[in-house]
PDB file of C-alpha atoms in Angstrom:
ATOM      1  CA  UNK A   1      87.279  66.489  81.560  1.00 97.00           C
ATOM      2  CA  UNK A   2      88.718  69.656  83.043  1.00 98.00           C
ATOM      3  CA  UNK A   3      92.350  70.021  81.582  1.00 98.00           C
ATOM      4  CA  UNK A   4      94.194  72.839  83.219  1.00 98.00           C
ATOM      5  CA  UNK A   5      97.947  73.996  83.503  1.00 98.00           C
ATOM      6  CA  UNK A   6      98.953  74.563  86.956  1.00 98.00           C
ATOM      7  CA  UNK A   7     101.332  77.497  87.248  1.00 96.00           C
ATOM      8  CA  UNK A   8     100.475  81.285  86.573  1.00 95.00           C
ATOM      9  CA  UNK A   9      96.998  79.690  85.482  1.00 97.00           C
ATOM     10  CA  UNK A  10      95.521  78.086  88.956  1.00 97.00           C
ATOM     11  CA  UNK A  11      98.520  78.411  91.328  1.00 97.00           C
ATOM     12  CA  UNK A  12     100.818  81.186  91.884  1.00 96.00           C
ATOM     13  CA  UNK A  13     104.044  81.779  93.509  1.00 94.00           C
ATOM     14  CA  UNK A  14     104.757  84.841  95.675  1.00 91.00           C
ATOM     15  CA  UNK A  15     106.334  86.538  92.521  1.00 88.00           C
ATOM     16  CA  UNK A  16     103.608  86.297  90.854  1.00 89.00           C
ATOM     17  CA  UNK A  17     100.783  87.242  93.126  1.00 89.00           C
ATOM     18  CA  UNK A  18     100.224  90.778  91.131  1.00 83.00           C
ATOM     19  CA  UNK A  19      97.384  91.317  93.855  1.00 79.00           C
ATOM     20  CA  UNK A  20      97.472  94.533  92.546  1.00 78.00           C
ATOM     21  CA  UNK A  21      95.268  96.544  95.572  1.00 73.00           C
ATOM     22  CA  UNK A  22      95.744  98.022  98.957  1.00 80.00           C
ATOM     23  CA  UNK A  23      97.392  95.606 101.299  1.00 84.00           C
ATOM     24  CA  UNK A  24      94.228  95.847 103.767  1.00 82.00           C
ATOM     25  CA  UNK A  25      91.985  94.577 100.631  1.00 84.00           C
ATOM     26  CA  UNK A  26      94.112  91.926  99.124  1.00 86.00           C
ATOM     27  CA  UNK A  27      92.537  88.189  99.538  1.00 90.00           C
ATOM     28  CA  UNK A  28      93.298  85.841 102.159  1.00 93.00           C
ATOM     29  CA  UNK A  29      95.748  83.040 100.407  1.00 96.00           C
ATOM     30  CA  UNK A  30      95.826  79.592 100.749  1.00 96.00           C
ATOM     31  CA  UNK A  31      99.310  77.538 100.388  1.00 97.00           C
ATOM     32  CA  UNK A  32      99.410  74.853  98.100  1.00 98.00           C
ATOM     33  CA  UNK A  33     103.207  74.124  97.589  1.00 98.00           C
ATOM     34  CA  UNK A  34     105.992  73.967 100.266  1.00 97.00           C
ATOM     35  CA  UNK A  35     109.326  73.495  98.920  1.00 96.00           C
ATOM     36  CA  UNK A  36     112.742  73.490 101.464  1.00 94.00           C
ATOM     37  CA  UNK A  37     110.344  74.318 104.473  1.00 96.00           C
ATOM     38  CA  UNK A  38     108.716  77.477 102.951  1.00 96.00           C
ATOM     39  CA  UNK A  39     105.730  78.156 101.296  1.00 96.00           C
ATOM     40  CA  UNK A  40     106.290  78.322  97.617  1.00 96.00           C
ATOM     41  CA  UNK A  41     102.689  78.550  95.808  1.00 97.00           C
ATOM     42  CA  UNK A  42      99.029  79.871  96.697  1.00 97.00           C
ATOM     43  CA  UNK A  43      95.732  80.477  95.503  1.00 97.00           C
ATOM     44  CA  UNK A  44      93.047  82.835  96.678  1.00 96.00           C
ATOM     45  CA  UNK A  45      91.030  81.365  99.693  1.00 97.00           C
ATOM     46  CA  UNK A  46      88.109  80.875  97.605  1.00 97.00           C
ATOM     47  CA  UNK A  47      89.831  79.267  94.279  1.00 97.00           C
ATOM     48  CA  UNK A  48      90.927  76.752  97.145  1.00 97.00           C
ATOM     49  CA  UNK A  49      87.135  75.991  97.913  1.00 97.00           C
ATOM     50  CA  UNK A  50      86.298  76.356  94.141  1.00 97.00           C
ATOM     51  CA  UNK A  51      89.207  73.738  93.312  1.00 97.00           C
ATOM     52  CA  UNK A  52      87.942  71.196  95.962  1.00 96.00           C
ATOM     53  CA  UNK A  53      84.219  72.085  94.268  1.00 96.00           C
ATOM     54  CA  UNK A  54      85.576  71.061  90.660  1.00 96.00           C
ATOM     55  CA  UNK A  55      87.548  67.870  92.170  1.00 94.00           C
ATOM     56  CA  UNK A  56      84.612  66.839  93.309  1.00 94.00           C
ATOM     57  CA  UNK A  57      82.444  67.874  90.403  1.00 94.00           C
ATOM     58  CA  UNK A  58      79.982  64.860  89.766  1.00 93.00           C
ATOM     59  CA  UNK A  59      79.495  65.938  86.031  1.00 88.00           C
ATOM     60  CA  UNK A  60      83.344  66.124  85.272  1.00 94.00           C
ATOM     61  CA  UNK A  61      86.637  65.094  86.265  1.00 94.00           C
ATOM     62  CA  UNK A  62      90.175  67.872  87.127  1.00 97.00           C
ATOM     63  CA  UNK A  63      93.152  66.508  85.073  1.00 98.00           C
ATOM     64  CA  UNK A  64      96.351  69.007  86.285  1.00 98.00           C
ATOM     65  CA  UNK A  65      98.004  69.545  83.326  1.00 98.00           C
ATOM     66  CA  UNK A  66     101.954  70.514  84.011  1.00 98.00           C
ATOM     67  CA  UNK A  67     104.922  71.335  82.258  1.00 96.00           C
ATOM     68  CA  UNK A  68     106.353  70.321  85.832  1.00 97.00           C
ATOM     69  CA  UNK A  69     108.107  67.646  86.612  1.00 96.00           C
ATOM     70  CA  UNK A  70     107.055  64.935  88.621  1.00 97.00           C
ATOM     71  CA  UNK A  71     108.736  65.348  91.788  1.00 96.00           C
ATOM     72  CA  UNK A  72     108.034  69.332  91.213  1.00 96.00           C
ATOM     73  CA  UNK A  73     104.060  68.304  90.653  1.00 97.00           C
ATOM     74  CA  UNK A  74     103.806  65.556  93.563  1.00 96.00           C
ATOM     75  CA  UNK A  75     104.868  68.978  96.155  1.00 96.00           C
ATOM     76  CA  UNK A  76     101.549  70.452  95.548  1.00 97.00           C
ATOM     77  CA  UNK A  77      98.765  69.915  97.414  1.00 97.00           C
ATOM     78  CA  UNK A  78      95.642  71.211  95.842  1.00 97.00           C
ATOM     79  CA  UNK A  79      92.066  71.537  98.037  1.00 96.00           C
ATOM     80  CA  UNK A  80      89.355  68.799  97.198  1.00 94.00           C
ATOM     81  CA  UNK A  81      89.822  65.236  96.507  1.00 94.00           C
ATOM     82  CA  UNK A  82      93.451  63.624  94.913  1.00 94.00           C
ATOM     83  CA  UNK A  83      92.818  63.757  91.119  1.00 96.00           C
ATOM     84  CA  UNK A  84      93.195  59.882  89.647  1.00 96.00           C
ATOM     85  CA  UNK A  85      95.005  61.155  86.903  1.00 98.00           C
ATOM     86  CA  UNK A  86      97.722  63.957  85.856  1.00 98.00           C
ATOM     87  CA  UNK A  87      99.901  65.021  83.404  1.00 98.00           C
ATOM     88  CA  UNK A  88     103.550  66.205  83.770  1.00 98.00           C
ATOM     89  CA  UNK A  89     106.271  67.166  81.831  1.00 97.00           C
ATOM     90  CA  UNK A  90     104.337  68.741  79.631  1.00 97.00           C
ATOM     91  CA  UNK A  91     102.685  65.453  78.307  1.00 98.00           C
ATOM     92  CA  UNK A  92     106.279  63.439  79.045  1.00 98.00           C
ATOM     93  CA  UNK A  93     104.219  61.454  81.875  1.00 98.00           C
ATOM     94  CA  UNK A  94     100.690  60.143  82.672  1.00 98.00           C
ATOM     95  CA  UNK A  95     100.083  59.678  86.369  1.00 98.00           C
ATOM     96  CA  UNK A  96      97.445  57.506  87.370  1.00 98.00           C
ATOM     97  CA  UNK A  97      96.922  57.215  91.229  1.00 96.00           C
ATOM     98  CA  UNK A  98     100.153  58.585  91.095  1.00 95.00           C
ATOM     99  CA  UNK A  99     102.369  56.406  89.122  1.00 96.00           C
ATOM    100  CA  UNK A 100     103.747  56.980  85.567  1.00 97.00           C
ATOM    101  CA  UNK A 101     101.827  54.908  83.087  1.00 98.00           C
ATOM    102  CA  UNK A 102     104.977  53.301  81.598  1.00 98.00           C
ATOM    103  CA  UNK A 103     103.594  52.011  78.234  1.00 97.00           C
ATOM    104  CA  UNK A 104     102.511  56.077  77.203  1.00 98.00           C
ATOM    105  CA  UNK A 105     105.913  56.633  79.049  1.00 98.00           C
ATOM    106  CA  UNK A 106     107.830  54.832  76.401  1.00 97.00           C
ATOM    107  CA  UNK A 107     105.908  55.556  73.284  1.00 97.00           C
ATOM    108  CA  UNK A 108     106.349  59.178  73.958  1.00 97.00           C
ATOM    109  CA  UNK A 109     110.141  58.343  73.815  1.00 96.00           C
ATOM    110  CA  UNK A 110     110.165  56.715  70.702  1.00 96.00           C
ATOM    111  CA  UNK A 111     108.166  59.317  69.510  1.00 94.00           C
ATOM    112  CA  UNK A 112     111.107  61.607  70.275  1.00 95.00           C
ATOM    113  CA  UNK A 113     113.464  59.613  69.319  1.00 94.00           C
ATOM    114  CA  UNK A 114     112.226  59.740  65.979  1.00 93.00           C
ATOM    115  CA  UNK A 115     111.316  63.173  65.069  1.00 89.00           C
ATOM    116  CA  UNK A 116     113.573  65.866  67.420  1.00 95.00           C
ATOM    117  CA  UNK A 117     117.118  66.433  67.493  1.00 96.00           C
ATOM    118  CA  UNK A 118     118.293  64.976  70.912  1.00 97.00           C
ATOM    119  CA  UNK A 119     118.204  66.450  74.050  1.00 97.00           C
ATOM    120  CA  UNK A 120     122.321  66.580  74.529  1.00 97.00           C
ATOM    121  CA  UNK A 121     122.820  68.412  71.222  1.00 97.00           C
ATOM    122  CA  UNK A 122     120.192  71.446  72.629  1.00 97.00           C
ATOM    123  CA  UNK A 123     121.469  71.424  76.092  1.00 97.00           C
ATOM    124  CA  UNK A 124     124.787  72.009  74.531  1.00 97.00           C
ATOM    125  CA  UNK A 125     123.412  74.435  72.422  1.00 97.00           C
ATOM    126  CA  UNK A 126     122.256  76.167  75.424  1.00 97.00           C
ATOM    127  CA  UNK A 127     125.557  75.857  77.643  1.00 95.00           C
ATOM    128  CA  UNK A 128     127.276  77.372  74.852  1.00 95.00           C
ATOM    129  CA  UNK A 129     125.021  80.620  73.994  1.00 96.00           C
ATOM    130  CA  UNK A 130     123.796  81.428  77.729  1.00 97.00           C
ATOM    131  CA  UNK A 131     125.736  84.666  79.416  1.00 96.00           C
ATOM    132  CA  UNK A 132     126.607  83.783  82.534  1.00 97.00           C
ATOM    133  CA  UNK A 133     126.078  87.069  83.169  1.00 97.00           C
ATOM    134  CA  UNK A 134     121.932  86.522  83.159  1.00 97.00           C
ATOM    135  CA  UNK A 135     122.021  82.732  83.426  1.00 97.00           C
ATOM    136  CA  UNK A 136     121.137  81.149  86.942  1.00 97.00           C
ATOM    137  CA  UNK A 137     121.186  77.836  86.314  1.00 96.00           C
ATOM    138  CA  UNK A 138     120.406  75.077  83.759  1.00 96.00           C
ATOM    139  CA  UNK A 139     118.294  72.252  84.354  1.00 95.00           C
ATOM    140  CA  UNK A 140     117.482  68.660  82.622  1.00 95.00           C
ATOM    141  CA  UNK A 141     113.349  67.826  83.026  1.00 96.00           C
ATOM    142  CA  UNK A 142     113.782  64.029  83.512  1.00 96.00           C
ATOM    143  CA  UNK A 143     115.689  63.671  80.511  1.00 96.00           C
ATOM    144  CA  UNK A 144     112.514  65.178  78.280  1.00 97.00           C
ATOM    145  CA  UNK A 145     113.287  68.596  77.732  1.00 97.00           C
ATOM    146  CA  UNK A 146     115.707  71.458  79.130  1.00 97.00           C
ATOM    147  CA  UNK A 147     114.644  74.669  80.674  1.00 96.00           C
ATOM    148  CA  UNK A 148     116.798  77.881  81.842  1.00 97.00           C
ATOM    149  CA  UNK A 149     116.052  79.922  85.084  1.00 96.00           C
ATOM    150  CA  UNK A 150     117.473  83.262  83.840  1.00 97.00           C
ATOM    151  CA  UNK A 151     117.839  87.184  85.721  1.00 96.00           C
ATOM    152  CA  UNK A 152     114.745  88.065  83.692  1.00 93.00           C
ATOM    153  CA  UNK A 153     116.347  91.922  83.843  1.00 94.00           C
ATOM    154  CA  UNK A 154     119.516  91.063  82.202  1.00 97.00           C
ATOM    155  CA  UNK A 155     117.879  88.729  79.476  1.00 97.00           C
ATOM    156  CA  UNK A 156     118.412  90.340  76.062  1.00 96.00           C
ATOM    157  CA  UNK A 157     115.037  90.757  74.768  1.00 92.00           C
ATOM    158  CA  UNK A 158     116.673  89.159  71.675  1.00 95.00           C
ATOM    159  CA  UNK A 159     117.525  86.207  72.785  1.00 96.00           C
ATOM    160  CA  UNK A 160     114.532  83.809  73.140  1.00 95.00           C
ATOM    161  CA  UNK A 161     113.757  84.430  69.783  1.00 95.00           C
ATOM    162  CA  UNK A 162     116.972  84.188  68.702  1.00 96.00           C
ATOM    163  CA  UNK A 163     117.101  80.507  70.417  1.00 97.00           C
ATOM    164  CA  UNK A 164     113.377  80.007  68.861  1.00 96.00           C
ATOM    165  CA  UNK A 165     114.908  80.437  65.374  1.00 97.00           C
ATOM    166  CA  UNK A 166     117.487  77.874  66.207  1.00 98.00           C
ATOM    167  CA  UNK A 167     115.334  75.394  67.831  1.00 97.00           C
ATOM    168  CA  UNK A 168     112.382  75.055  65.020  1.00 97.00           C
ATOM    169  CA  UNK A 169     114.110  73.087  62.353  1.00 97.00           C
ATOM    170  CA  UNK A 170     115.532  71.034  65.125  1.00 97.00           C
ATOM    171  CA  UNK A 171     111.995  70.182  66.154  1.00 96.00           C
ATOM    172  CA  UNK A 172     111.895  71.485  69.239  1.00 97.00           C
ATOM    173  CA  UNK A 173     109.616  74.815  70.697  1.00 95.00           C
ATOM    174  CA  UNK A 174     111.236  77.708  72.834  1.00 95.00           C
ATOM    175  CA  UNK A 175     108.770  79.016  75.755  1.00 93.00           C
ATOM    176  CA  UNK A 176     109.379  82.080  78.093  1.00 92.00           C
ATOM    177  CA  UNK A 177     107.361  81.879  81.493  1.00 88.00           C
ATOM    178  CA  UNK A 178     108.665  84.501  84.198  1.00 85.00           C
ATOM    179  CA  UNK A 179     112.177  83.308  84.810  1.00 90.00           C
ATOM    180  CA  UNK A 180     112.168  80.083  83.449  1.00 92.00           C
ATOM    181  CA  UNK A 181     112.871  79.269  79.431  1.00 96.00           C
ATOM    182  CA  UNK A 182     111.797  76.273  78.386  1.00 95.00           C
ATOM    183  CA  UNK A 183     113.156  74.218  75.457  1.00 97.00           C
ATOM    184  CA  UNK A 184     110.538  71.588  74.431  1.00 97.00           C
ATOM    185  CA  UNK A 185     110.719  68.755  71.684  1.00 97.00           C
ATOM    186  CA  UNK A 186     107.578  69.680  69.247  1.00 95.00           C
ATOM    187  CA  UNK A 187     106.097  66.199  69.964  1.00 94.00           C
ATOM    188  CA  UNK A 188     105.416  66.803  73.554  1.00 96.00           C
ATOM    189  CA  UNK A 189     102.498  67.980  73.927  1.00 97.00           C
ATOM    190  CA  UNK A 190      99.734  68.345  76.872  1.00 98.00           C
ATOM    191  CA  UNK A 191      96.866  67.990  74.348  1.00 98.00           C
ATOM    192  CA  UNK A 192      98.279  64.473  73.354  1.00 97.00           C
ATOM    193  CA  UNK A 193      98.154  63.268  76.969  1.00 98.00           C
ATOM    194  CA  UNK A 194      95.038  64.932  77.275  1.00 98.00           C
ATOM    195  CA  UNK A 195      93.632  63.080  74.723  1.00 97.00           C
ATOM    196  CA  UNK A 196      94.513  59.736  75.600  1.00 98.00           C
ATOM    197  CA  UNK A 197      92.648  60.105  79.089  1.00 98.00           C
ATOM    198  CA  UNK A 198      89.991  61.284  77.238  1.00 97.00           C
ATOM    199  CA  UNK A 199      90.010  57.780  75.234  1.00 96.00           C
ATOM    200  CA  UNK A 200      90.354  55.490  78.621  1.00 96.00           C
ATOM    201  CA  UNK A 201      87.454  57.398  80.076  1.00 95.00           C
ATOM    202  CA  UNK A 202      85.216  58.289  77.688  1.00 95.00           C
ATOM    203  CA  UNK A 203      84.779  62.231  78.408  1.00 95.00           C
ATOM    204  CA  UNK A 204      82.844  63.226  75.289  1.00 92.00           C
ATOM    205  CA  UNK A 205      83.997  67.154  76.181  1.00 97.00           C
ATOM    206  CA  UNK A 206      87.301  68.782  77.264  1.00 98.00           C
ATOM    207  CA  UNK A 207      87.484  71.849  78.724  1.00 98.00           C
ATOM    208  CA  UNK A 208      91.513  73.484  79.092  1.00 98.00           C
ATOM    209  CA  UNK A 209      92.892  76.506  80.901  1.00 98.00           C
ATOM    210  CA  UNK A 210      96.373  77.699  80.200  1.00 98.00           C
ATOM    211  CA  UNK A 211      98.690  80.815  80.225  1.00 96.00           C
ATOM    212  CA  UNK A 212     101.808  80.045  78.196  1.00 94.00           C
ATOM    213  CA  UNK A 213     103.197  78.659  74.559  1.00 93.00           C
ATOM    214  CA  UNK A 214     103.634  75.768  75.304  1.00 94.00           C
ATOM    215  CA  UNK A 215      99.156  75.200  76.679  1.00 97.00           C
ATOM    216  CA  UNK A 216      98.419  76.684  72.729  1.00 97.00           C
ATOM    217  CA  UNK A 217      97.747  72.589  71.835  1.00 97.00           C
ATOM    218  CA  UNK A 218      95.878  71.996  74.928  1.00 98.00           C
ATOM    219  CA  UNK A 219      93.441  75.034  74.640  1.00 98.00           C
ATOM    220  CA  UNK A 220      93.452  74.438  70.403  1.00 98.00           C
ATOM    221  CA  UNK A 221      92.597  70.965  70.802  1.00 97.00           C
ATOM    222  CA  UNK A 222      89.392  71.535  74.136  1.00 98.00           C
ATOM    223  CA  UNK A 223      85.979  72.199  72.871  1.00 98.00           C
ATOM    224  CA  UNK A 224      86.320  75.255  75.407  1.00 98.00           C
ATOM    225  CA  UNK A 225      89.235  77.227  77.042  1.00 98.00           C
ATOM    226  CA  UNK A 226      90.132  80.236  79.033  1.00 98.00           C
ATOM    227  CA  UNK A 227      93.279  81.952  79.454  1.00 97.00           C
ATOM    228  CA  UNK A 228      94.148  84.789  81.591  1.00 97.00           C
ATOM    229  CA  UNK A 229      95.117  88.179  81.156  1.00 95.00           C
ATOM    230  CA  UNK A 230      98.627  87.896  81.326  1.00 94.00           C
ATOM    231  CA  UNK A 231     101.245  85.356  80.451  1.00 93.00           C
ATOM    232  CA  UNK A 232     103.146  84.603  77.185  1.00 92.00           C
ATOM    233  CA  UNK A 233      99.883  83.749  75.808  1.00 96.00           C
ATOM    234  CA  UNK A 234      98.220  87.491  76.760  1.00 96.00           C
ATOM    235  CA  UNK A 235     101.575  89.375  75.497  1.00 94.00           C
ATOM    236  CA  UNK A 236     101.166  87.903  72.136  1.00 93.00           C
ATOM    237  CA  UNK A 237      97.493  88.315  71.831  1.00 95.00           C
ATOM    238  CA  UNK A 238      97.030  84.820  70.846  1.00 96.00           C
ATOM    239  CA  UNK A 239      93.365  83.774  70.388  1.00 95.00           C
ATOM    240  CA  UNK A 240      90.871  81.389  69.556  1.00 97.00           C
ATOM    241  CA  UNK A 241      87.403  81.462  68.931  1.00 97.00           C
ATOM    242  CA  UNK A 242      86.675  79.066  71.358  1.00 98.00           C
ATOM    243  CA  UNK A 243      89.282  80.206  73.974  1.00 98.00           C
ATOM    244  CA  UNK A 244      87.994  83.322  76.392  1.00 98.00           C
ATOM    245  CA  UNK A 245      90.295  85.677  76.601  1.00 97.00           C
ATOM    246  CA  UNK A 246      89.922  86.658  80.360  1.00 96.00           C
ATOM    247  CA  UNK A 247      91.323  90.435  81.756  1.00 93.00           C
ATOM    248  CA  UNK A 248      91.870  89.123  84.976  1.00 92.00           C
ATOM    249  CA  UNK A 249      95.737  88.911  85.844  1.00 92.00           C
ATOM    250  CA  UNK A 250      97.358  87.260  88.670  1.00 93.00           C
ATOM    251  CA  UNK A 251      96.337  85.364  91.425  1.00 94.00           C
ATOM    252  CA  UNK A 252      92.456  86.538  91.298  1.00 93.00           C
ATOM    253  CA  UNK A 253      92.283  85.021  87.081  1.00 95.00           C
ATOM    254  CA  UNK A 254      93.025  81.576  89.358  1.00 96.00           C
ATOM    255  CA  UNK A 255      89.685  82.358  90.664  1.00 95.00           C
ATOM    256  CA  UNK A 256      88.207  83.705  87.836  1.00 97.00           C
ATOM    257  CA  UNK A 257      89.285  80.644  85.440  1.00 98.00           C
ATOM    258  CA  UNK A 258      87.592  77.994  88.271  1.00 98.00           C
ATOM    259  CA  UNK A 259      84.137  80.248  88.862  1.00 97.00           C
ATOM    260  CA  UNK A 260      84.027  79.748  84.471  1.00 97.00           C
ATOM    261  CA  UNK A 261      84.628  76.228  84.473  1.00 97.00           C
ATOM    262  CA  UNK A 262      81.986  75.675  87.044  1.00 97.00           C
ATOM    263  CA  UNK A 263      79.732  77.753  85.815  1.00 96.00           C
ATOM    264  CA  UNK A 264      80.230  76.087  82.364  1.00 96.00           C
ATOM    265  CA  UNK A 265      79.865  72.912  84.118  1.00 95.00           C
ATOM    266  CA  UNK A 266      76.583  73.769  85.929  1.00 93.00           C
ATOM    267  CA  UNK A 267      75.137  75.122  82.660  1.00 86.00           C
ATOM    268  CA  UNK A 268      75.374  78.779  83.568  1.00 70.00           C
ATOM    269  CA  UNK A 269      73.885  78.751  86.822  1.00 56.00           C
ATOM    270  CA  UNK A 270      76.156  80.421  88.892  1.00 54.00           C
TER     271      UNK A 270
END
């Protein structure tokens, strides 16, 4: 099974292209995500014909593996055949063909229902501690978790840790990825979904990609990972033996991450 995170790891939005070269050599880009009638996400042209490669890998299976929501995961269409299954909200749901698996649905609830402050006391929490003079709006991730797009300029540098401190005996983790801040119940985790795909199916090997925080139990828990050269993940110099710690940063690590997997795939022979 290939396990990957989709944004700033595979796909990238304008903002985060960091093509880094002379306009005349940058790649040609592919569009993977239109949102309100304009393009929202790419990849290189050639991670789009490596991603159809890997979907239709005969040796392995592509799991996307989001912090997204649903409805912000079904507005991406990735080259190569539909993947069967997917994860989203950062382990919160298990598509298959689609659809929400409603029995791993409700087990993750009771899960948080039994080991996380809820979701109204944080999002309080938040309402009451965010400056309106750096906060652009607050969001509610299908009742899961919370997340914050802030004016990443005006942020206090102090202030995700500050809300990190705050969160951990509460259960829940504090993530930072470009302009979004994500507040996370402990519990949900990719590598858990991960896992239980891995069960149904039978893959006897997981291999993970991820950039952030909140992709350290996905890439801890594969029996081999990448992760690029920048993200929250690259800024702390967080590491695992197991885990390649790629230089590549922006939109060309997309490619970068899919030529490994392959090649890891193939047994080297590319």
């Amino acid at each position: 099974m290939v396990a990957s995170d989709l944004d700033r790891t595979l796909i990238y939005s304008a903002a985060a292209l960091a093509l880094g070269m002379p306009d005349a050599e940058a790649p040609r880009l592919t569009c993977v995500e239109v949102y309100r009638s304009l393009p929202q996400s790419f990849v290189t042209e050639a991670a789009g014909g490596l991603l159809a490669e890997l979907a239709a890998h005969p040796g392995a299976f592509f799991v996307p593996t989001t912090t997204r929501t649903r409805e912000q995961y079904l507005r991406i269409s990735l080259p190569g055949p539909v993947p069967r299954y997917a994860i989203c909200a950062n382990g919160g749901h298990l598509l298959v063909d689609g659809r929400t698996d409603e029995d791993w649905h409700a087990a993750v609830r009771r899960a948080l229902a039994a080991d996380c402050a809820p979701l109204a006391e944080v999002r309080d929490h938040l309402r009451r501690t965010a400056d309106p003079a750096w906060l652009l709006r607050e969001r509610d991730a299908e009742g899961l978790f919370a997340y914050l797009v802030v004016d990443r300029g005006l942020l206090p540098d102090t202030w995700p840790k500050e809300l990190a401190d705050w969160a951990a005996p509460r259960g829940w983790t504090v993530s930072l990825q470009g302009r979004k801040l994500y507040a996370v119940p402990r519990p949900l985790t990719k590598s858990a979904a991960v896992a239980e795909i891995a069960r149904r199916t039978g893959a006897g090997t997981v291999l993970a990609a991820g950039d952030s925080l909140l992709d350290t139990d996905l890439l801890l828990a594969a029996d081999q990972g990448w992760r690029p050269g920048h993200g929250e993940l690259a800024a702390a110099g967080w590491a695992a033996p197991h885990v390649t710690a790629l230089t590549g940063q922006g939109v060309a690590c997309g490619e970068e991450i899919l030529r490994a997997v392959l090649r890891r795939l193939d047994g080297g022979a590319r």
